[in-house]
Coordinates of C-alpha atoms in Angstrom, one line a residue:
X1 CA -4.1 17.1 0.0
X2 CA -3.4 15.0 -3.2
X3 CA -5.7 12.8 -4.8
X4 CA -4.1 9.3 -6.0
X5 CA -6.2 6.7 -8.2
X6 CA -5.2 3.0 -6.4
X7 CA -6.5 0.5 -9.0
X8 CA -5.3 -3.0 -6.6
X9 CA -4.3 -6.1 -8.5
X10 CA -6.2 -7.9 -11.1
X11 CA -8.6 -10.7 -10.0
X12 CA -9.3 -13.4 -12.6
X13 CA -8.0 -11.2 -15.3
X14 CA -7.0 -8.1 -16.7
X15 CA -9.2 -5.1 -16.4
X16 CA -9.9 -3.0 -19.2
X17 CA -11.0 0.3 -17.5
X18 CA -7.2 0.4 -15.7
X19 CA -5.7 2.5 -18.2
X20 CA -8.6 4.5 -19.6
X21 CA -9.2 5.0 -15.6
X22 CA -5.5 6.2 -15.2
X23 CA -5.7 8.3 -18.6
X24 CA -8.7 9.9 -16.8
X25 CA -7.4 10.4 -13.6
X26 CA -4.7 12.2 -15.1
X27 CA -7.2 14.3 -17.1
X28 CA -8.8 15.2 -14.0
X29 CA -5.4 16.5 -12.1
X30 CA -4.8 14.0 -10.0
X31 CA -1.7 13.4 -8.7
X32 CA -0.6 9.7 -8.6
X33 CA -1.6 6.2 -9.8
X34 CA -1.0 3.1 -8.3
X35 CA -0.9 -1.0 -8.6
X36 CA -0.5 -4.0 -6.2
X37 CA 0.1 -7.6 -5.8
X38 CA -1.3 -10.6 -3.7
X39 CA -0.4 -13.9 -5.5
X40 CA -1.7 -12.9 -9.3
X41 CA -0.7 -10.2 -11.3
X42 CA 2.8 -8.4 -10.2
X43 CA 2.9 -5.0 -9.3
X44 CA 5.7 -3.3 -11.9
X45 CA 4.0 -4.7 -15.1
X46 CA 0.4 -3.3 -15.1
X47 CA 2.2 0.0 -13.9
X48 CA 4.9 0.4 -17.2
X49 CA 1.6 -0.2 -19.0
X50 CA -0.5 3.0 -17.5
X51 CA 3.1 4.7 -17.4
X52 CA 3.7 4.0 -21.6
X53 CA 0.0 5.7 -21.7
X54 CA 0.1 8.4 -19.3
X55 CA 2.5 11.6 -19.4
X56 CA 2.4 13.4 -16.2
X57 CA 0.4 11.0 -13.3
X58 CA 3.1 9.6 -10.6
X59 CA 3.3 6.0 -10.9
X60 CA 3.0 4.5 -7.7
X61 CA 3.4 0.8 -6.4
X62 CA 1.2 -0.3 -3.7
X63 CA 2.9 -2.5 -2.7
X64 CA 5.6 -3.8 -4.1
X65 CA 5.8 -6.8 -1.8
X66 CA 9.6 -7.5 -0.5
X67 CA 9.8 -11.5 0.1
X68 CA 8.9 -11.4 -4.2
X69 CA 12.0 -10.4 -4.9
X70 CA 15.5 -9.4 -3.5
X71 CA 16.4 -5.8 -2.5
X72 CA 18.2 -5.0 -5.6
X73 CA 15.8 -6.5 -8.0
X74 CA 13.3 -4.0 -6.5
X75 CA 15.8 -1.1 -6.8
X76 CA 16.2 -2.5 -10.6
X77 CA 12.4 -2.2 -11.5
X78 CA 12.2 1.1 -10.2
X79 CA 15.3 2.9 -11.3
X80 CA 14.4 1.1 -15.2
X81 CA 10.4 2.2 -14.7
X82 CA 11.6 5.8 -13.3
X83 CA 14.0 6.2 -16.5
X84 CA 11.0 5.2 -18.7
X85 CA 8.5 7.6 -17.1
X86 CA 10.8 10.7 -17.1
X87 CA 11.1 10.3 -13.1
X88 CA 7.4 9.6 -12.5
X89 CA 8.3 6.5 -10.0
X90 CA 7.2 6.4 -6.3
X91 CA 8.3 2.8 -4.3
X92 CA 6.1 1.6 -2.5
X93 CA 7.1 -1.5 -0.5
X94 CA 5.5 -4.2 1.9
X95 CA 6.2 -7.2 4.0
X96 CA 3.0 -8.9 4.0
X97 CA 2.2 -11.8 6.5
X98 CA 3.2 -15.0 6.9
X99 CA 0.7 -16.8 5.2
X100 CA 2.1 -15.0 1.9
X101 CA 5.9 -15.0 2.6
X102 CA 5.8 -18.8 3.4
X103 CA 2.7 -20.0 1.6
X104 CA 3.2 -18.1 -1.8
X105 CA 6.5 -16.8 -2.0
X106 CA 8.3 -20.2 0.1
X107 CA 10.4 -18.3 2.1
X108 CA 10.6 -18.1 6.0
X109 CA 8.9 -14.7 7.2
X110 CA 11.7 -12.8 9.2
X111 CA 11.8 -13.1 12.8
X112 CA 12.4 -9.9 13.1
X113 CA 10.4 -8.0 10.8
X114 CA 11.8 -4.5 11.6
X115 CA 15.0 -5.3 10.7
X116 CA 14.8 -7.1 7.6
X117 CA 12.3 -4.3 6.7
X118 CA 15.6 -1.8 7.6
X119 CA 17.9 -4.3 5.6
X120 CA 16.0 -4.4 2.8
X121 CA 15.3 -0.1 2.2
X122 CA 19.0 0.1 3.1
X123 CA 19.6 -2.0 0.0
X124 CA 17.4 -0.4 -2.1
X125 CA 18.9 3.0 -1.4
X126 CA 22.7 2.1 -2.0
X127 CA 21.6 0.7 -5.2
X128 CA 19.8 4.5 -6.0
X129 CA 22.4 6.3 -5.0
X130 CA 25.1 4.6 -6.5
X131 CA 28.1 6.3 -4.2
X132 CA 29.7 3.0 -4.4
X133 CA 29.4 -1.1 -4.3
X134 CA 26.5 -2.0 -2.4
X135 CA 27.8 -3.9 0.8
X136 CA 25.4 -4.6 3.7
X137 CA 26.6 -7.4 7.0
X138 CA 22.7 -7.9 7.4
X139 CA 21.0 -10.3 9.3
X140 CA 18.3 -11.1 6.3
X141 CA 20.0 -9.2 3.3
X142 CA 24.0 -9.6 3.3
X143 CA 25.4 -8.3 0.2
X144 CA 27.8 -9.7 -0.8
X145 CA 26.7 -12.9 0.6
X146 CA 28.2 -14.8 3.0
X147 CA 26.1 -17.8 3.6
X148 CA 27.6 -21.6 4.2
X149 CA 26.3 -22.5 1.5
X150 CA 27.6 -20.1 -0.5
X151 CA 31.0 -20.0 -2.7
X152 CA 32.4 -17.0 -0.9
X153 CA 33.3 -15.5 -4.6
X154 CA 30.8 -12.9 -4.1
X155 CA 32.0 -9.2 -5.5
X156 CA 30.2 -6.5 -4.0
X157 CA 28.6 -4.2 -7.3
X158 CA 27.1 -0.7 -7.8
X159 CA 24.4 -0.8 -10.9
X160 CA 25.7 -0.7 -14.6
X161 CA 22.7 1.8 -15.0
X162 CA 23.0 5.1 -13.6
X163 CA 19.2 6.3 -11.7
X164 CA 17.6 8.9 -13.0
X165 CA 17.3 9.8 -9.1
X166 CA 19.0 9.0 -6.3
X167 CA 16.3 10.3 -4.2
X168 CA 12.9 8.6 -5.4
X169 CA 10.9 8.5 -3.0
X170 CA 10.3 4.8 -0.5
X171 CA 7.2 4.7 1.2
X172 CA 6.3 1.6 3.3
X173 CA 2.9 -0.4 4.4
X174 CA 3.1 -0.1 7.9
X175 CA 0.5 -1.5 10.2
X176 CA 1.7 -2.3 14.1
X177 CA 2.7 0.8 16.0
X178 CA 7.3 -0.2 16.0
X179 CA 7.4 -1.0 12.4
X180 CA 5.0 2.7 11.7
X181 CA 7.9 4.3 14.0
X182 CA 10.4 3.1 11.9
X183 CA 8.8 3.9 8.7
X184 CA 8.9 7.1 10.3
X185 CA 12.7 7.3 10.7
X186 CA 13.7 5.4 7.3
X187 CA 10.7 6.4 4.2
X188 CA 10.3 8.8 2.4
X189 CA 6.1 8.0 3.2
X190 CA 3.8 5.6 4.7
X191 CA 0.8 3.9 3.0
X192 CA -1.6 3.1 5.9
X193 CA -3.9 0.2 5.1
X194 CA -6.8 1.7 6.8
X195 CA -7.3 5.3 8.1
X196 CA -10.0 7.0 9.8
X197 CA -10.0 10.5 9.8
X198 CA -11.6 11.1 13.1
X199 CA -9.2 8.6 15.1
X200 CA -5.8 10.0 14.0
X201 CA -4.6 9.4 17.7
X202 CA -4.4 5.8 17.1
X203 CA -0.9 6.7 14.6
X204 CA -0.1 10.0 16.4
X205 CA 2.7 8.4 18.5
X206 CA 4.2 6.5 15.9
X207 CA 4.4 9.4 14.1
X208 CA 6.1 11.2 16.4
X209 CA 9.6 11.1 14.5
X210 CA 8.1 11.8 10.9
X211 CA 10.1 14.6 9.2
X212 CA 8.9 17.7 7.3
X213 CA 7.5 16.5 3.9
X214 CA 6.9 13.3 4.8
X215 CA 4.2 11.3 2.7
X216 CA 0.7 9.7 4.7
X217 CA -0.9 8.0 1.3
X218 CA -3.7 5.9 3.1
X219 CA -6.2 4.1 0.3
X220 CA -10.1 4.8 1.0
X221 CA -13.0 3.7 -1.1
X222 CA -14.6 6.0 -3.0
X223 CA -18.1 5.8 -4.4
X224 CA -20.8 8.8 -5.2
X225 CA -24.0 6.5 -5.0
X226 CA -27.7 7.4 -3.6
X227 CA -27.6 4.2 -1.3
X228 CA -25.0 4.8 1.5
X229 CA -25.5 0.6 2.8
X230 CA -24.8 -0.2 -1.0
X231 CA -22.2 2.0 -1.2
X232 CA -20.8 0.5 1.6
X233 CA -21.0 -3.5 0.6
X234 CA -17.8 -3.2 -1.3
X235 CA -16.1 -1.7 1.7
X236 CA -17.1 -4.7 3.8
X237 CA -16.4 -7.4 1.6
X238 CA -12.5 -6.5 1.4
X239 CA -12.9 -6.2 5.2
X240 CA -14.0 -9.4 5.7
X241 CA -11.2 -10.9 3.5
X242 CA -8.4 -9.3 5.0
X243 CA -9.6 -9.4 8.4
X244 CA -10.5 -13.1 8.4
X245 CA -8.4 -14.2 5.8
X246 CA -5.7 -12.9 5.4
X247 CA -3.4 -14.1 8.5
X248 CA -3.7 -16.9 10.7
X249 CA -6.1 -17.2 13.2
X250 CA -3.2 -16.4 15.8
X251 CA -1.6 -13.8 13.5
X252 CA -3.5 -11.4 11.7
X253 CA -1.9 -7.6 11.4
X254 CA -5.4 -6.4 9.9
X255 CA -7.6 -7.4 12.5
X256 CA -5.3 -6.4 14.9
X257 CA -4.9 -3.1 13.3
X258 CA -9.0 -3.3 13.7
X259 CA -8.6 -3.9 17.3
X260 CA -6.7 -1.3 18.1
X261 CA -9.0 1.3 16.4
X262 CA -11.7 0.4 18.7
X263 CA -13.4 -2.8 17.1
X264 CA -11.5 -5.7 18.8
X265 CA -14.9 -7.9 19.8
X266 CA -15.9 -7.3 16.0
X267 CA -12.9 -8.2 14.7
X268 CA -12.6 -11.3 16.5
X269 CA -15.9 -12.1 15.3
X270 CA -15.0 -11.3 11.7
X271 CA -12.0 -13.3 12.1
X272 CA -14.0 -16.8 13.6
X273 CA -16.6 -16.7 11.4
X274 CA -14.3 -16.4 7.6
X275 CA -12.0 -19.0 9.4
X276 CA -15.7 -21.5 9.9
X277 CA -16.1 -20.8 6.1
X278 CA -19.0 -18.6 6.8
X279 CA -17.6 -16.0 4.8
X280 CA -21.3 -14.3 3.9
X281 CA -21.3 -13.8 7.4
X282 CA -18.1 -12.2 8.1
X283 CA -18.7 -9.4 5.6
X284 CA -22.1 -8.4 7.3
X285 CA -20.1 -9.0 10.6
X286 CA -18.0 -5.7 9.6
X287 CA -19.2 -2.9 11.4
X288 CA -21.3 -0.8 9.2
X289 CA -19.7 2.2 11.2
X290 CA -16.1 1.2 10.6
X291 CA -16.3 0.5 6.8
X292 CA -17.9 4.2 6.7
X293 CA -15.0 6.2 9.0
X294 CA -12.2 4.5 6.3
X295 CA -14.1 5.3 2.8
X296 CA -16.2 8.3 0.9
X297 CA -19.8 6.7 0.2
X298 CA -22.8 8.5 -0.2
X299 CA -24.5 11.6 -1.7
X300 CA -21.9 13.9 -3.1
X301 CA -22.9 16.5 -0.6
X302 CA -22.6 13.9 2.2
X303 CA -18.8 12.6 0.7
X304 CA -18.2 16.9 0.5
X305 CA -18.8 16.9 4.1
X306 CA -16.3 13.7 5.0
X307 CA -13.5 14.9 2.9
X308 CA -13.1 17.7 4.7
X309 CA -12.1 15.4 8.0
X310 CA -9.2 13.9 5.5
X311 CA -8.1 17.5 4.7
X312 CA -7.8 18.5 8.4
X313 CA -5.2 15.9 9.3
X314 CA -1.6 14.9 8.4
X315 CA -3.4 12.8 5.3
X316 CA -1.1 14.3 2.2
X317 CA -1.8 11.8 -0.6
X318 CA -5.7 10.4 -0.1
X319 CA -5.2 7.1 -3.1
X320 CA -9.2 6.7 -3.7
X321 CA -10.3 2.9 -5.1
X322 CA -13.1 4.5 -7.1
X323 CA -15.1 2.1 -9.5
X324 CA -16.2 5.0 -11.7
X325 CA -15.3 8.3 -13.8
X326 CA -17.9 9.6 -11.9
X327 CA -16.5 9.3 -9.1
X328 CA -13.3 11.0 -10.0
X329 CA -14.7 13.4 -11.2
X330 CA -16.7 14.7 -8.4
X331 CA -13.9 13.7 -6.2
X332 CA -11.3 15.8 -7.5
X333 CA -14.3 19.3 -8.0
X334 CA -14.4 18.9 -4.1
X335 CA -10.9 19.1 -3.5
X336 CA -9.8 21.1 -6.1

C-alpha cells in the first residue's frame, strides 16, 4: 500500500507548509501528492507549484471537479502539467452536487449523472491518445457541437500538443453504488470520500468489475496525538460540513454515503441540525465511532495497530491529510 499526502484546497488563503509539506513527503518516500477545489483556490495551480518544487512525488488532483471546466480543458491541464513534471500527473476527476454545479459553477447538474460522467472521461481520453479528431454524439459533451444555438461550423480537432502519455492514469470520486460500478469499468482508480477498513463490504459489489491494477486512493485523517477525542475533533468538523452542508436537505451523496455504512439515524441528525444553523451541534452529532473507523488518530502504537486493517484490504494508495511532519514521518516508519 502507498502512502499519498492530500493537502485539500486552501481556505482563506494560501498555506505556507503546502510545499515544504510536499518536499517532505517526498523526502519521506511517499508516493503521491494531491490538491482540490470547492469554490476557492483551483485544483491545477497549487499543484504546478509543489510539481516546479518536487522531483519524483506523483502529482495528484483530488478532484479536479468536471462542471469547472469542459472535457478537453481538463485533458489540456493535464497533458501541459504531465509534460512539465516528466509524467508525474495522475487525473483525478469529480462531479460534485448540485448545490456546486448550479450554485457555483451556473450550470444545470446532469440528469443523468453516469452518463455525462462516461461523456466526459470519454473526452478526456480521445484528447490523450490523440489517434485522431476528437468526435463524441453525447448527450452532455457533443464534440463537435451540435446545439441550436450553435453555428454548425464546428471542426472536430485532435491537440496541437502531443501527451507525454496516452495512458495517464483517470481516477474518479465515486460515492453511490452505479456511478462506483462504472468507475469500475471506465478509470484507471477510484478516490473514495470515506473508507472504513472494517466495512469493505459496503463497496465490494461495486467493485465487482474492477480490473487488475486498479487504483482505491481513499483520503483518511492522519494525526499521532496523546488525546484520541482531540485527535478526532478535526475528523468531525469536516463531517459535519459535508454531511449537513454540503447538499440539499433532499440530496446529500455524503450523508447518504453515511447511511449506507450503518449511520443513517446519525446522519439525519447531522444533516437537520447544520441545516437549523446549529452547526456546533452537528459536529458533536458525528459519531465519535465513525470519525475513528475513516482516520489514523491516536498513540502511534494505537495508529500501528489500525493501519494494518488498511493494509489487509483492496486499499492501494492510503492519501493521509496529516497536519504535521510528524505525522509523516511516523506514518510512512509503519508502513515502510
Amino acid at each position: 500500500m502507498r502512502l499519498g499526502l492530500a493537502l485539500g484546497y486552501w481556505g482563506r488563503g494560501p498555506s505556507p507548509d503546502h510545499v515544504p509539506l510536499a518536499q517532505e513527503a517526498e523526502r519521506l518516500g511517499y508516493d503521491s501528492v494531491w490538491t482540490a477545489e470547492s469554490w476557492g483556490s483551483d485544483v491545477f495551480t497549487p499543484l504546478t507549484w509543489i510539481a516546479a518544487r518536487t522531483s519524483r512525488i506523483r502529482l495528484g488532483t483530488a478532484v479536479a471537479q468536471m462542471a469547472a471546466r469542459s472535457p478537453t480543458t481538463t485533458a489540456m491541464h493535464a497533458l501541459t502539467l504531465d509534460h512539465l513534471s516528466g509524467g508525474r500527473m495522475l487525473l483525478g476527476l469529480g462531479l460534485s452536487g448540485p448545490q456546486v454545479v448550479e450554485g457555483w459553477y451556473g450550470r444545470p447538474f446532469p440528469s443523468s449523472p453516469l452518463t455525462a460522467t462516461r461523456e466526459y472521461v470519454d473526452v478526456v481520453r480521445q484528447v490523450l491518445r490523440r489517434e485522431a479528431p476528437v468526435e463524441l454524439d453525447g448527450r452532455f459533451h457533443s464534440h463537435p457541437y451540435h446545439g441550436e444555438d450553435g453555428t454548425g461550423l464546428g471542426k472536430p480537432l485532435k491537440p496541437i500538443t502531443h501527451p507525454l502519455r496516452s495512458g495517464l492514469p483517470i481516477l474518479l470520486g465515486a460515492e453511490g453504488p452505479k456511478n462506483i460500478a462504472q468507475t469500475a469499468r471506465i478509470a484507471d482508480g477510484w478516490l473514495p470520500l470515506y473508507w472504513s477498513p472494517t466495512r469493505t463490504e459496503v463497496y465490494e459489489a461495486s467493485l465487482t468489475d474492477a480490473p487488475e491494477g486498479f487504483l482505491v486512493a481513499p483520503m483518511a485523517r492522519a494525526q499521532v496525538c496523546d488525546d484520541v477525542a482531540e485527535g478526532l475533533l478535526p475528523v468531525k468538523t469536516m463531517l459535519g460540513f459535508y454531511i449537513g452542508g454540503m447538499g440539499h436537505a433532499k440530496r446529500n451523496f455524503h450523508a447518504d454515503l453515511m447511511a449506507r455504512m450503518g449511520y443513517e439515524e446519525e446522519a439525519r441528525r447531522i444533516q437537520q441540525l447544520f441545516l437549523e444553523g446549529r452547526r456546533e451541534e452537528a459536529v458533536l452529532a458525528v459519531p465519535d465511532a465513525f470519525a475513528d473507523e475513516i482516520s489514523l488518530v491516536g498513540p502511534r502504537e494505537r495508529i500501528a495497530e489500525r493501519l494494518e486493517l488498511w493494509r489487509k484490504g483492496p486499499v492501494t494508495d492510503l492519501l493521509l491529510l496529516s497536519p504535521d511532519r510528524r505525522t509523516l514521518r511516523v506514518l510512512a516508519e509503519l508502513n515502510s
